[in-house]
PDB file of C-alpha atoms in Angstrom:
ATOM      1  CA  MET C   1      -8.830   3.879  24.182  1.00 37.00           C
ATOM      2  CA  SER C   2      -9.931   0.583  22.640  1.00 38.00           C
ATOM      3  CA  GLN C   3     -13.423   1.433  21.446  1.00 40.00           C
ATOM      4  CA  LYS C   4     -14.602   4.242  19.230  1.00 40.00           C
ATOM      5  CA  GLY C   5     -15.517   7.315  21.232  1.00 41.00           C
ATOM      6  CA  LYS C   6     -14.708   5.736  24.619  1.00 39.00           C
ATOM      7  CA  TYR C   7     -12.391   7.301  27.158  1.00 38.00           C
ATOM      8  CA  THR C   8     -11.696   7.246  30.866  1.00 39.00           C
ATOM      9  CA  ILE C   9     -11.001  10.121  33.199  1.00 40.00           C
ATOM     10  CA  GLY C  10      -7.900   9.327  35.222  1.00 40.00           C
ATOM     11  CA  LEU C  11      -4.135   9.499  35.402  1.00 41.00           C
ATOM     12  CA  GLY C  12      -3.758   7.281  32.326  1.00 47.00           C
ATOM     13  CA  ILE C  13      -6.193   9.363  30.304  1.00 56.00           C
ATOM     14  CA  GLU C  14      -6.253   9.125  26.526  1.00 70.00           C
ATOM     15  CA  ASP C  15      -8.841  11.406  25.007  1.00 78.00           C
ATOM     16  CA  PRO C  16     -10.902  10.415  21.944  1.00 84.00           C
ATOM     17  CA  PRO C  17      -9.871  11.962  18.612  1.00 84.00           C
ATOM     18  CA  HIS C  18     -12.288  14.881  18.707  1.00 88.00           C
ATOM     19  CA  LEU C  19     -10.877  16.060  22.053  1.00 89.00           C
ATOM     20  CA  GLN C  20      -7.244  16.129  20.963  1.00 87.00           C
ATOM     21  CA  PRO C  21      -5.510  19.544  20.779  1.00 86.00           C
ATOM     22  CA  GLY C  22      -6.173  21.219  17.430  1.00 85.00           C
ATOM     23  CA  SER C  23      -9.396  19.308  16.749  1.00 88.00           C
ATOM     24  CA  ARG C  24     -12.391  21.243  15.452  1.00 90.00           C
ATOM     25  CA  VAL C  25     -15.523  20.676  17.499  1.00 94.00           C
ATOM     26  CA  GLU C  26     -18.953  22.108  18.145  1.00 95.00           C
ATOM     27  CA  ILE C  27     -19.870  23.476  21.559  1.00 94.00           C
ATOM     28  CA  LYS C  28     -23.198  24.422  23.103  1.00 91.00           C
ATOM     29  CA  PRO C  29     -22.500  27.498  25.306  1.00 86.00           C
ATOM     30  CA  ARG C  30     -24.596  28.000  28.404  1.00 78.00           C
ATOM     31  CA  GLY C  31     -24.663  31.798  28.192  1.00 71.00           C
ATOM     32  CA  PHE C  32     -27.904  33.676  27.685  1.00 62.00           C
ATOM     33  CA  GLY C  33     -28.681  34.133  24.005  1.00 68.00           C
ATOM     34  CA  TYR C  34     -26.726  31.062  22.908  1.00 75.00           C
ATOM     35  CA  ARG C  35     -28.787  28.234  24.393  1.00 76.00           C
ATOM     36  CA  GLY C  36     -30.081  25.815  21.822  1.00 81.00           C
ATOM     37  CA  ALA C  37     -27.235  26.392  19.366  1.00 90.00           C
ATOM     38  CA  TRP C  38     -23.911  24.727  18.557  1.00 93.00           C
ATOM     39  CA  PHE C  39     -20.906  26.899  17.705  1.00 93.00           C
ATOM     40  CA  SER C  40     -17.616  25.985  16.057  1.00 92.00           C
ATOM     41  CA  ALA C  41     -14.478  25.915  18.229  1.00 92.00           C
ATOM     42  CA  ILE C  42     -10.980  24.446  18.412  1.00 91.00           C
ATOM     43  CA  ILE C  43      -9.650  22.310  21.257  1.00 91.00           C
ATOM     44  CA  ILE C  44      -6.545  23.910  22.762  1.00 89.00           C
ATOM     45  CA  LYS C  45      -5.843  21.477  25.605  1.00 87.00           C
ATOM     46  CA  ARG C  46      -7.396  19.553  28.484  1.00 87.00           C
ATOM     47  CA  ASP C  47      -7.745  21.780  31.511  1.00 85.00           C
ATOM     48  CA  THR C  48      -5.579  21.014  34.507  1.00 78.00           C
ATOM     49  CA  PRO C  49      -5.539  18.801  36.455  1.00 74.00           C
ATOM     50  CA  ILE C  50      -5.392  16.199  33.700  1.00 70.00           C
ATOM     51  CA  TYR C  51      -8.393  14.306  35.088  1.00 71.00           C
ATOM     52  CA  SER C  52     -10.515  17.446  34.765  1.00 75.00           C
ATOM     53  CA  ASN C  53     -13.658  17.108  32.665  1.00 87.00           C
ATOM     54  CA  HIS C  54     -13.112  20.600  31.233  1.00 91.00           C
ATOM     55  CA  PHE C  55     -11.219  21.676  28.130  1.00 92.00           C
ATOM     56  CA  VAL C  56      -9.647  24.947  27.105  1.00 91.00           C
ATOM     57  CA  VAL C  57     -11.141  25.957  23.736  1.00 91.00           C
ATOM     58  CA  LYS C  58     -11.099  28.842  21.294  1.00 90.00           C
ATOM     59  CA  PHE C  59     -14.360  29.704  19.531  1.00 90.00           C
ATOM     60  CA  THR C  60     -14.015  30.571  15.849  1.00 87.00           C
ATOM     61  CA  ASP C  61     -17.101  32.823  15.608  1.00 84.00           C
ATOM     62  CA  LEU C  62     -17.923  33.921  19.170  1.00 83.00           C
ATOM     63  CA  TYR C  63     -16.475  36.179  21.871  1.00 81.00           C
ATOM     64  CA  LEU C  64     -14.435  38.488  19.650  1.00 79.00           C
ATOM     65  CA  ASP C  65     -12.565  41.120  21.668  1.00 77.00           C
ATOM     66  CA  LYS C  66     -13.110  44.303  19.633  1.00 75.00           C
ATOM     67  CA  ASN C  67     -10.129  46.018  21.265  1.00 77.00           C
ATOM     68  CA  THR C  68      -7.537  43.379  20.424  1.00 75.00           C
ATOM     69  CA  GLY C  69      -9.222  41.639  17.480  1.00 75.00           C
ATOM     70  CA  THR C  70      -8.618  38.261  19.155  1.00 78.00           C
ATOM     71  CA  ARG C  71     -10.854  35.642  20.693  1.00 83.00           C
ATOM     72  CA  PRO C  72     -10.093  34.725  24.333  1.00 86.00           C
ATOM     73  CA  LEU C  73      -9.705  31.138  25.447  1.00 88.00           C
ATOM     74  CA  LYS C  74     -12.654  29.594  27.278  1.00 90.00           C
ATOM     75  CA  LYS C  75     -13.061  26.608  29.587  1.00 91.00           C
ATOM     76  CA  MET C  76     -15.925  24.290  28.649  1.00 92.00           C
ATOM     77  CA  SER C  77     -17.268  21.107  30.197  1.00 91.00           C
ATOM     78  CA  ILE C  78     -16.915  17.926  28.186  1.00 91.00           C
ATOM     79  CA  VAL C  79     -20.694  17.423  28.300  1.00 91.00           C
ATOM     80  CA  PHE C  80     -21.171  20.447  26.001  1.00 93.00           C
ATOM     81  CA  ILE C  81     -18.535  19.418  23.432  1.00 95.00           C
ATOM     82  CA  ARG C  82     -19.036  17.167  20.429  1.00 94.00           C
ATOM     83  CA  PRO C  83     -17.165  16.482  17.153  1.00 94.00           C
ATOM     84  CA  GLN C  84     -17.784  18.718  14.185  1.00 91.00           C
ATOM     85  CA  PRO C  85     -20.169  16.760  11.903  1.00 88.00           C
ATOM     86  CA  SER C  86     -18.995  15.852   8.424  1.00 83.00           C
ATOM     87  CA  PRO C  87     -20.251  18.264   5.730  1.00 82.00           C
ATOM     88  CA  GLN C  88     -23.504  17.089   4.147  1.00 80.00           C
ATOM     89  CA  ARG C  89     -24.957  17.552   0.692  1.00 82.00           C
ATOM     90  CA  PRO C  90     -28.088  19.739   0.436  1.00 85.00           C
ATOM     91  CA  ARG C  91     -31.173  17.567   0.849  1.00 87.00           C
ATOM     92  CA  LYS C  92     -34.921  17.682   0.613  1.00 91.00           C
ATOM     93  CA  PHE C  93     -36.715  18.144   3.921  1.00 95.00           C
ATOM     94  CA  LYS C  94     -40.283  17.352   4.828  1.00 93.00           C
ATOM     95  CA  ILE C  95     -42.593  18.834   7.422  1.00 94.00           C
ATOM     96  CA  GLY C  96     -41.758  17.515  10.884  1.00 94.00           C
ATOM     97  CA  ASP C  97     -38.070  16.842  10.162  1.00 94.00           C
ATOM     98  CA  ASN C  98     -35.800  17.704  13.062  1.00 94.00           C
ATOM     99  CA  ALA C  99     -33.118  19.971  11.625  1.00 94.00           C
ATOM    100  CA  ASP C 100     -30.403  22.492  12.459  1.00 95.00           C
ATOM    101  CA  ALA C 101     -30.403  25.950  10.878  1.00 94.00           C
ATOM    102  CA  TYR C 102     -27.272  28.077  10.452  1.00 92.00           C
ATOM    103  CA  HIS C 103     -28.150  31.399  12.074  1.00 90.00           C
ATOM    104  CA  MET C 104     -26.032  34.046  13.821  1.00 86.00           C
ATOM    105  CA  ASN C 105     -22.819  32.029  13.353  1.00 87.00           C
ATOM    106  CA  GLY C 106     -24.201  28.869  14.947  1.00 91.00           C
ATOM    107  CA  TRP C 107     -26.333  25.795  14.253  1.00 93.00           C
ATOM    108  CA  TRP C 108     -29.698  26.133  15.994  1.00 93.00           C
ATOM    109  CA  GLU C 109     -31.910  23.156  16.749  1.00 94.00           C
ATOM    110  CA  GLY C 110     -35.488  23.145  15.527  1.00 94.00           C
ATOM    111  CA  VAL C 111     -38.054  21.582  13.220  1.00 95.00           C
ATOM    112  CA  ILE C 112     -39.322  22.102   9.665  1.00 95.00           C
ATOM    113  CA  VAL C 113     -42.918  23.365   9.806  1.00 94.00           C
ATOM    114  CA  VAL C 114     -43.633  24.585   6.251  1.00 92.00           C
ATOM    115  CA  GLU C 115     -42.166  23.644   2.865  1.00 91.00           C
ATOM    116  CA  LEU C 116     -41.976  26.601   0.464  1.00 91.00           C
ATOM    117  CA  GLN C 117     -40.971  26.923  -3.174  1.00 88.00           C
ATOM    118  CA  ASP C 118     -37.383  27.003  -4.480  1.00 88.00           C
ATOM    119  CA  ASP C 119     -36.016  24.758  -1.697  1.00 90.00           C
ATOM    120  CA  ASN C 120     -36.951  27.159   1.082  1.00 93.00           C
ATOM    121  CA  TYR C 121     -38.432  26.101   4.421  1.00 95.00           C
ATOM    122  CA  VAL C 122     -40.061  27.690   7.449  1.00 94.00           C
ATOM    123  CA  PHE C 123     -38.004  26.641  10.472  1.00 94.00           C
ATOM    124  CA  LEU C 124     -39.296  26.665  14.070  1.00 93.00           C
ATOM    125  CA  PHE C 125     -36.590  27.204  16.697  1.00 92.00           C
ATOM    126  CA  HIS C 126     -36.631  24.952  19.765  1.00 89.00           C
ATOM    127  CA  SER C 127     -34.860  27.580  21.873  1.00 85.00           C
ATOM    128  CA  GLU C 128     -37.180  29.628  24.076  1.00 79.00           C
ATOM    129  CA  TYR C 129     -34.671  32.490  23.892  1.00 74.00           C
ATOM    130  CA  GLN C 130     -34.786  32.877  20.112  1.00 77.00           C
ATOM    131  CA  TRP C 131     -37.083  35.495  18.621  1.00 78.00           C
ATOM    132  CA  PRO C 132     -38.769  35.424  16.195  1.00 80.00           C
ATOM    133  CA  LYS C 133     -39.648  31.784  16.756  1.00 86.00           C
ATOM    134  CA  CYS C 134     -39.842  31.032  13.026  1.00 89.00           C
ATOM    135  CA  LEU C 135     -37.633  32.071  10.136  1.00 91.00           C
ATOM    136  CA  VAL C 136     -37.279  31.070   6.479  1.00 92.00           C
ATOM    137  CA  PHE C 137     -34.064  29.255   5.501  1.00 94.00           C
ATOM    138  CA  GLY C 138     -32.761  27.947   2.212  1.00 93.00           C
ATOM    139  CA  VAL C 139     -31.737  24.326   1.890  1.00 93.00           C
ATOM    140  CA  SER C 140     -28.041  25.281   1.987  1.00 91.00           C
ATOM    141  CA  GLN C 141     -28.572  26.754   5.481  1.00 92.00           C
ATOM    142  CA  LEU C 142     -30.089  23.576   6.898  1.00 95.00           C
ATOM    143  CA  ARG C 143     -28.843  20.163   7.938  1.00 93.00           C
ATOM    144  CA  LEU C 144     -30.569  17.114   9.361  1.00 93.00           C
ATOM    145  CA  HIS C 145     -30.365  17.161  13.153  1.00 93.00           C
ATOM    146  CA  ARG C 146     -28.170  14.494  14.704  1.00 92.00           C
ATOM    147  CA  THR C 147     -27.252  13.754  18.319  1.00 92.00           C
ATOM    148  CA  TRP C 148     -23.787  12.731  19.493  1.00 91.00           C
ATOM    149  CA  PHE C 149     -24.345   9.870  21.937  1.00 88.00           C
ATOM    150  CA  GLY C 150     -21.900   7.294  23.266  1.00 84.00           C
ATOM    151  CA  GLY C 151     -19.297   8.108  20.637  1.00 87.00           C
ATOM    152  CA  TYR C 152     -21.677   7.824  17.661  1.00 89.00           C
ATOM    153  CA  TRP C 153     -23.957  10.092  15.650  1.00 90.00           C
ATOM    154  CA  MET C 154     -27.658   9.280  15.930  1.00 89.00           C
ATOM    155  CA  PRO C 155     -29.016   8.759  13.363  1.00 85.00           C
ATOM    156  CA  PRO C 156     -25.809   7.811  11.547  1.00 81.00           C
ATOM    157  CA  ALA C 157     -24.964   9.684   8.344  1.00 72.00           C
ATOM    158  CA  LEU C 158     -25.452   7.657   5.190  1.00 72.00           C
ATOM    159  CA  GLU C 159     -22.718   7.563   2.573  1.00 64.00           C
ATOM    160  CA  SER C 160     -25.008   9.273   0.063  1.00 63.00           C
ATOM    161  CA  GLU C 161     -25.457  12.238   2.436  1.00 62.00           C
ATOM    162  CA  LEU C 162     -21.788  13.123   2.807  1.00 61.00           C
ATOM    163  CA  ASP C 163     -20.474  16.064   0.846  1.00 54.00           C
ATOM    164  CA  VAL C 164     -17.551  14.344  -0.863  1.00 46.00           C
ATOM    165  CA  GLU C 165     -16.652  14.004  -4.513  1.00 40.00           C
ATOM    166  CA  GLU C 166     -15.987  10.312  -4.262  1.00 37.00           C
ATOM    167  CA  VAL C 167     -16.184   7.777  -1.438  1.00 37.00           C
ATOM    168  CA  GLN C 168     -14.114   4.636  -1.741  1.00 38.00           C
ATOM    169  CA  ARG C 169     -16.030   1.755  -0.208  1.00 34.00           C
ATOM    170  CA  GLU C 170     -14.054  -1.241  -1.311  1.00 37.00           C
ATOM    171  CA  GLU C 171     -11.749  -2.469   1.419  1.00 37.00           C
ATOM    172  CA  GLU C 172      -8.217  -2.748   0.163  1.00 39.00           C
ATOM    173  CA  PRO C 173      -6.327  -5.797   1.333  1.00 37.00           C
ATOM    174  CA  THR C 174      -3.953  -5.183   4.215  1.00 36.00           C
ATOM    175  CA  LYS C 175      -0.543  -4.327   2.851  1.00 40.00           C
ATOM    176  CA  ILE C 176       2.872  -3.355   4.071  1.00 42.00           C
ATOM    177  CA  THR C 177       3.135   0.370   3.363  1.00 44.00           C
ATOM    178  CA  MET C 178       6.897   0.536   3.414  1.00 47.00           C
ATOM    179  CA  GLU C 179       8.687  -1.120   0.518  1.00 47.00           C
ATOM    180  CA  MET C 180      10.969  -3.928   1.590  1.00 44.00           C
ATOM    181  CA  GLU C 181      13.991  -2.377  -0.093  1.00 48.00           C
ATOM    182  CA  GLU C 182      13.585   0.634   2.187  1.00 58.00           C
ATOM    183  CA  LEU C 183      14.087  -1.698   5.170  1.00 77.00           C
ATOM    184  CA  SER C 184      17.361  -3.174   4.038  1.00 82.00           C
ATOM    185  CA  GLU C 185      20.247  -3.383   6.472  1.00 84.00           C
ATOM    186  CA  GLY C 186      21.581   0.064   7.305  1.00 86.00           C
ATOM    187  CA  ALA C 187      18.383   1.927   6.312  1.00 88.00           C
ATOM    188  CA  LEU C 188      17.768   5.139   8.259  1.00 90.00           C
ATOM    189  CA  VAL C 189      14.349   5.037   9.901  1.00 91.00           C
ATOM    190  CA  GLU C 190      12.306   6.272  12.839  1.00 92.00           C
ATOM    191  CA  VAL C 191      10.637   3.933  15.322  1.00 91.00           C
ATOM    192  CA  ALA C 192       7.662   4.589  17.590  1.00 87.00           C
ATOM    193  CA  ASN C 193       7.801   4.489  21.355  1.00 76.00           C
ATOM    194  CA  ASP C 194       5.566   1.562  22.230  1.00 61.00           C
ATOM    195  CA  GLU C 195       5.424   1.778  26.003  1.00 51.00           C
ATOM    196  CA  ASP C 196       1.742   2.725  26.010  1.00 46.00           C
ATOM    197  CA  GLY C 197       0.709   1.878  22.455  1.00 46.00           C
ATOM    198  CA  PHE C 198      -0.145   5.456  21.479  1.00 49.00           C
ATOM    199  CA  ASN C 199       3.047   6.200  19.482  1.00 56.00           C
ATOM    200  CA  ARG C 200       3.387   9.729  20.844  1.00 75.00           C
ATOM    201  CA  ALA C 201       7.064   9.952  19.905  1.00 86.00           C
ATOM    202  CA  TRP C 202       9.419   8.796  17.142  1.00 91.00           C
ATOM    203  CA  PHE C 203      13.118   8.023  17.619  1.00 91.00           C
ATOM    204  CA  ALA C 204      15.861   7.935  14.970  1.00 91.00           C
ATOM    205  CA  ALA C 205      17.216   4.437  14.375  1.00 90.00           C
ATOM    206  CA  ILE C 206      19.005   2.186  11.890  1.00 91.00           C
ATOM    207  CA  ILE C 207      17.806  -1.159  10.544  1.00 91.00           C
ATOM    208  CA  VAL C 208      20.248  -3.855  11.697  1.00 92.00           C
ATOM    209  CA  LYS C 209      18.623  -6.883  10.093  1.00 90.00           C
ATOM    210  CA  PRO C 210      15.243  -8.536   9.427  1.00 89.00           C
ATOM    211  CA  VAL C 211      14.259 -11.275  11.880  1.00 88.00           C
ATOM    212  CA  GLY C 212      11.155 -12.615  10.064  1.00 83.00           C
ATOM    213  CA  ASN C 213       7.378 -12.158  10.338  1.00 83.00           C
ATOM    214  CA  ASN C 214       7.698  -8.463   9.390  1.00 82.00           C
ATOM    215  CA  ARG C 215       9.904  -7.764  12.390  1.00 88.00           C
ATOM    216  CA  TYR C 216      13.311  -6.103  12.392  1.00 91.00           C
ATOM    217  CA  MET C 217      16.217  -5.639  14.733  1.00 91.00           C
ATOM    218  CA  ILE C 218      16.935  -1.909  15.023  1.00 90.00           C
ATOM    219  CA  GLN C 219      19.550   0.201  16.767  1.00 89.00           C
ATOM    220  CA  TYR C 220      18.651   3.576  18.210  1.00 88.00           C
ATOM    221  CA  ASP C 221      20.689   6.635  17.238  1.00 84.00           C
ATOM    222  CA  THR C 222      19.856   8.690  20.309  1.00 74.00           C
ATOM    223  CA  VAL C 223      19.113   6.106  23.024  1.00 67.00           C
ATOM    224  CA  GLN C 224      22.380   4.814  24.473  1.00 60.00           C
ATOM    225  CA  THR C 225      23.388   1.905  26.671  1.00 53.00           C
ATOM    226  CA  GLU C 226      25.804   2.219  29.589  1.00 55.00           C
ATOM    227  CA  ASP C 227      28.792   1.694  27.276  1.00 52.00           C
ATOM    228  CA  ASN C 228      27.567   4.537  25.012  1.00 50.00           C
ATOM    229  CA  THR C 229      26.477   2.274  22.178  1.00 54.00           C
ATOM    230  CA  GLY C 230      23.088   2.491  20.509  1.00 57.00           C
ATOM    231  CA  LEU C 231      20.396   0.480  22.226  1.00 73.00           C
ATOM    232  CA  GLY C 232      19.160  -2.446  20.093  1.00 80.00           C
ATOM    233  CA  LYS C 233      15.594  -3.684  19.984  1.00 85.00           C
ATOM    234  CA  GLU C 234      13.301  -5.890  17.924  1.00 88.00           C
ATOM    235  CA  MET C 235      10.395  -3.950  16.381  1.00 86.00           C
ATOM    236  CA  ASP C 236       7.326  -4.748  14.273  1.00 85.00           C
ATOM    237  CA  ILE C 237       7.088  -3.077  10.865  1.00 84.00           C
ATOM    238  CA  VAL C 238       3.997  -1.106  11.928  1.00 81.00           C
ATOM    239  CA  GLN C 239       6.227   0.745  14.412  1.00 86.00           C
ATOM    240  CA  ILE C 240       8.803   1.663  11.758  1.00 89.00           C
ATOM    241  CA  ARG C 241       8.720   4.434   9.176  1.00 89.00           C
ATOM    242  CA  PRO C 242      11.250   6.288   6.987  1.00 90.00           C
ATOM    243  CA  ARG C 243      12.733   9.480   8.326  1.00 91.00           C
ATOM    244  CA  PRO C 244      10.410  12.314   7.258  1.00 91.00           C
ATOM    245  CA  PRO C 245      11.486  14.924   4.710  1.00 90.00           C
ATOM    246  CA  ASP C 246      12.492  18.294   6.084  1.00 87.00           C
ATOM    247  CA  ILE C 247       9.863  21.038   5.653  1.00 86.00           C
ATOM    248  CA  PRO C 248      11.557  24.410   6.215  1.00 84.00           C
ATOM    249  CA  VAL C 249       9.742  26.931   8.398  1.00 83.00           C
ATOM    250  CA  PRO C 250      11.916  30.016   7.781  1.00 75.00           C
ATOM    251  CA  ASP C 251       9.907  32.567   9.741  1.00 79.00           C
ATOM    252  CA  GLN C 252       7.924  31.123  12.618  1.00 85.00           C
ATOM    253  CA  PHE C 253       5.349  28.544  13.540  1.00 88.00           C
ATOM    254  CA  GLU C 254       1.771  29.690  14.097  1.00 86.00           C
ATOM    255  CA  MET C 255      -0.830  29.070  16.762  1.00 82.00           C
ATOM    256  CA  LEU C 256      -2.340  25.556  16.573  1.00 81.00           C
ATOM    257  CA  ASP C 257       0.344  24.294  14.175  1.00 84.00           C
ATOM    258  CA  GLN C 258       0.724  20.560  14.710  1.00 85.00           C
ATOM    259  CA  VAL C 259       4.379  19.930  15.369  1.00 90.00           C
ATOM    260  CA  GLU C 260       6.870  17.436  16.735  1.00 93.00           C
ATOM    261  CA  ALA C 261       9.240  18.582  19.488  1.00 93.00           C
ATOM    262  CA  LEU C 262      12.705  17.196  20.096  1.00 93.00           C
ATOM    263  CA  TYR C 263      12.648  15.993  23.697  1.00 90.00           C
ATOM    264  CA  LYS C 264      14.512  13.199  25.494  1.00 87.00           C
ATOM    265  CA  GLY C 265      16.056  12.035  22.230  1.00 87.00           C
ATOM    266  CA  GLY C 266      12.775  11.644  20.337  1.00 91.00           C
ATOM    267  CA  TRP C 267      10.275  13.685  18.331  1.00 92.00           C
ATOM    268  CA  TRP C 268       7.116  14.088  20.417  1.00 91.00           C
ATOM    269  CA  LYS C 269       3.729  15.062  18.970  1.00 86.00           C
ATOM    270  CA  GLY C 270       2.296  18.389  20.070  1.00 86.00           C
ATOM    271  CA  VAL C 271       0.485  21.556  19.109  1.00 86.00           C
ATOM    272  CA  ILE C 272       1.579  25.205  19.357  1.00 87.00           C
ATOM    273  CA  ILE C 273      -0.581  26.926  21.982  1.00 84.00           C
ATOM    274  CA  ASN C 274       1.408  30.149  22.353  1.00 85.00           C
ATOM    275  CA  VAL C 275       3.944  32.020  20.241  1.00 87.00           C
ATOM    276  CA  LEU C 276       6.420  33.668  22.597  1.00 86.00           C
ATOM    277  CA  SER C 277       7.929  36.952  21.490  1.00 72.00           C
ATOM    278  CA  GLU C 278      11.437  36.362  22.768  1.00 67.00           C
ATOM    279  CA  ASP C 279      14.145  34.232  21.134  1.00 71.00           C
ATOM    280  CA  SER C 280      11.775  32.414  18.732  1.00 81.00           C
ATOM    281  CA  LYS C 281      10.340  30.222  21.463  1.00 89.00           C
ATOM    282  CA  TYR C 282       6.976  28.486  21.553  1.00 91.00           C
ATOM    283  CA  GLN C 283       4.737  26.978  24.187  1.00 89.00           C
ATOM    284  CA  VAL C 284       3.794  23.472  23.060  1.00 89.00           C
ATOM    285  CA  TYR C 285       1.085  21.229  24.455  1.00 85.00           C
ATOM    286  CA  LEU C 286       2.437  17.709  24.059  1.00 84.00           C
ATOM    287  CA  ALA C 287       0.309  14.623  23.488  1.00 77.00           C
ATOM    288  CA  THR C 288       1.467  13.519  26.944  1.00 77.00           C
ATOM    289  CA  HIS C 289      -0.660  16.385  28.388  1.00 76.00           C
ATOM    290  CA  GLU C 290       2.445  18.389  29.316  1.00 82.00           C
ATOM    291  CA  GLU C 291       3.138  22.021  28.443  1.00 86.00           C
ATOM    292  CA  MET C 292       6.741  22.907  27.597  1.00 90.00           C
ATOM    293  CA  GLU C 293       8.709  25.662  25.889  1.00 92.00           C
ATOM    294  CA  PHE C 294      10.797  24.836  22.813  1.00 93.00           C
ATOM    295  CA  LYS C 295      13.117  26.778  20.571  1.00 91.00           C
ATOM    296  CA  HIS C 296      12.306  27.062  16.886  1.00 91.00           C
ATOM    297  CA  SER C 297      15.275  24.803  16.075  1.00 90.00           C
ATOM    298  CA  ASN C 298      13.844  21.983  18.224  1.00 93.00           C
ATOM    299  CA  LEU C 299      10.518  21.842  16.397  1.00 93.00           C
ATOM    300  CA  ARG C 300       9.405  20.423  13.071  1.00 92.00           C
ATOM    301  CA  LEU C 301       6.025  20.258  11.350  1.00 91.00           C
ATOM    302  CA  HIS C 302       4.137  17.056  12.096  1.00 89.00           C
ATOM    303  CA  GLN C 303       3.759  14.624   9.188  1.00 87.00           C
ATOM    304  CA  ASP C 304       1.999  11.258   8.927  1.00 84.00           C
ATOM    305  CA  TRP C 305       3.264   8.213   7.054  1.00 82.00           C
ATOM    306  CA  VAL C 306       0.096   6.885   5.379  1.00 77.00           C
ATOM    307  CA  HIS C 307      -0.042   4.194   2.691  1.00 73.00           C
ATOM    308  CA  GLY C 308       3.589   4.690   1.794  1.00 79.00           C
ATOM    309  CA  LYS C 309       3.369   8.483   1.472  1.00 83.00           C
ATOM    310  CA  TRP C 310       4.085  11.455   3.700  1.00 86.00           C
ATOM    311  CA  THR C 311       1.073  13.677   4.384  1.00 81.00           C
ATOM    312  CA  LYS C 312       0.563  16.802   6.461  1.00 73.00           C
ATOM    313  CA  PRO C 313      -2.496  16.777   8.757  1.00 63.00           C
ATOM    314  CA  SER C 314      -5.426  18.960   7.769  1.00 51.00           C
ATOM    315  CA  PRO C 315      -6.447  21.759  10.155  1.00 48.00           C
ATOM    316  CA  GLY C 316      -8.200  20.318  13.181  1.00 43.00           C
ATOM    317  CA  VAL C 317      -6.922  16.786  12.754  1.00 39.00           C
ATOM    318  CA  HIS C 318      -6.214  15.233  16.164  1.00 43.00           C
ATOM    319  CA  LEU C 319      -2.764  14.520  17.378  1.00 46.00           C
TER     320      LEU C 319
END
């Protein structure tokens, strides 16, 4: 995927960020009573076969099974799925503004028809299935309507509209995030698999020596040659990171935990899609679009190396 929001359906598929397992999205169900509204959900995986245009999702506020207290997985077409918009600050609306109103656990499309006192508005639903057609909403229950089209929000959200404490706009100069002393000869590192450019897996390695232009000769710990010695390779610094700190998980991983699974000598990105009751095993959906079972001992929590620091992904962050 070389352009924002672009993807291709085929054997070499690479989904955009909002369609990665664990991502939080909004979905417009086609069932009676839900048309005209967007509801929050979580991407579980792409439906099989891998070139399918459907995804397995779990709604966060719909379809609760009262007997089990759980929400069943649903298959939804890609045409009814969009990213979850960034939170917005409360704003002033005017008559005629296209807006979304939070009602019955979803965001319903409509238009502002009357401005009342104390930041309240009369909202007219677009949906022909909603009754009454108009309701009063406070400003905190409304957001400006935007359409997800071609990988972009229309109209785009302005910086002043985003609900953040502080937005850093100044571009920092490009910098090497790993200190040079950490890449001295003999340093223990992990290197990305670069066969497809998506860095789905990380392999333990040792720095052999620098070769100039921010490139290093490394030797794999787990990838062997025919004479049982570590395979050597020249790598760019952007494909090298320190070995992550161990984060103990004494009990068990949970559904939708972003993890890395030890497979074929490397740590592969994935997400827990099922907690199996026997022998502390888990069903993991790998970033390669494969489903596999792993023991607890062959999993670790996923961490990102960002600006010289280890961070854990927030809930819903794509793989």
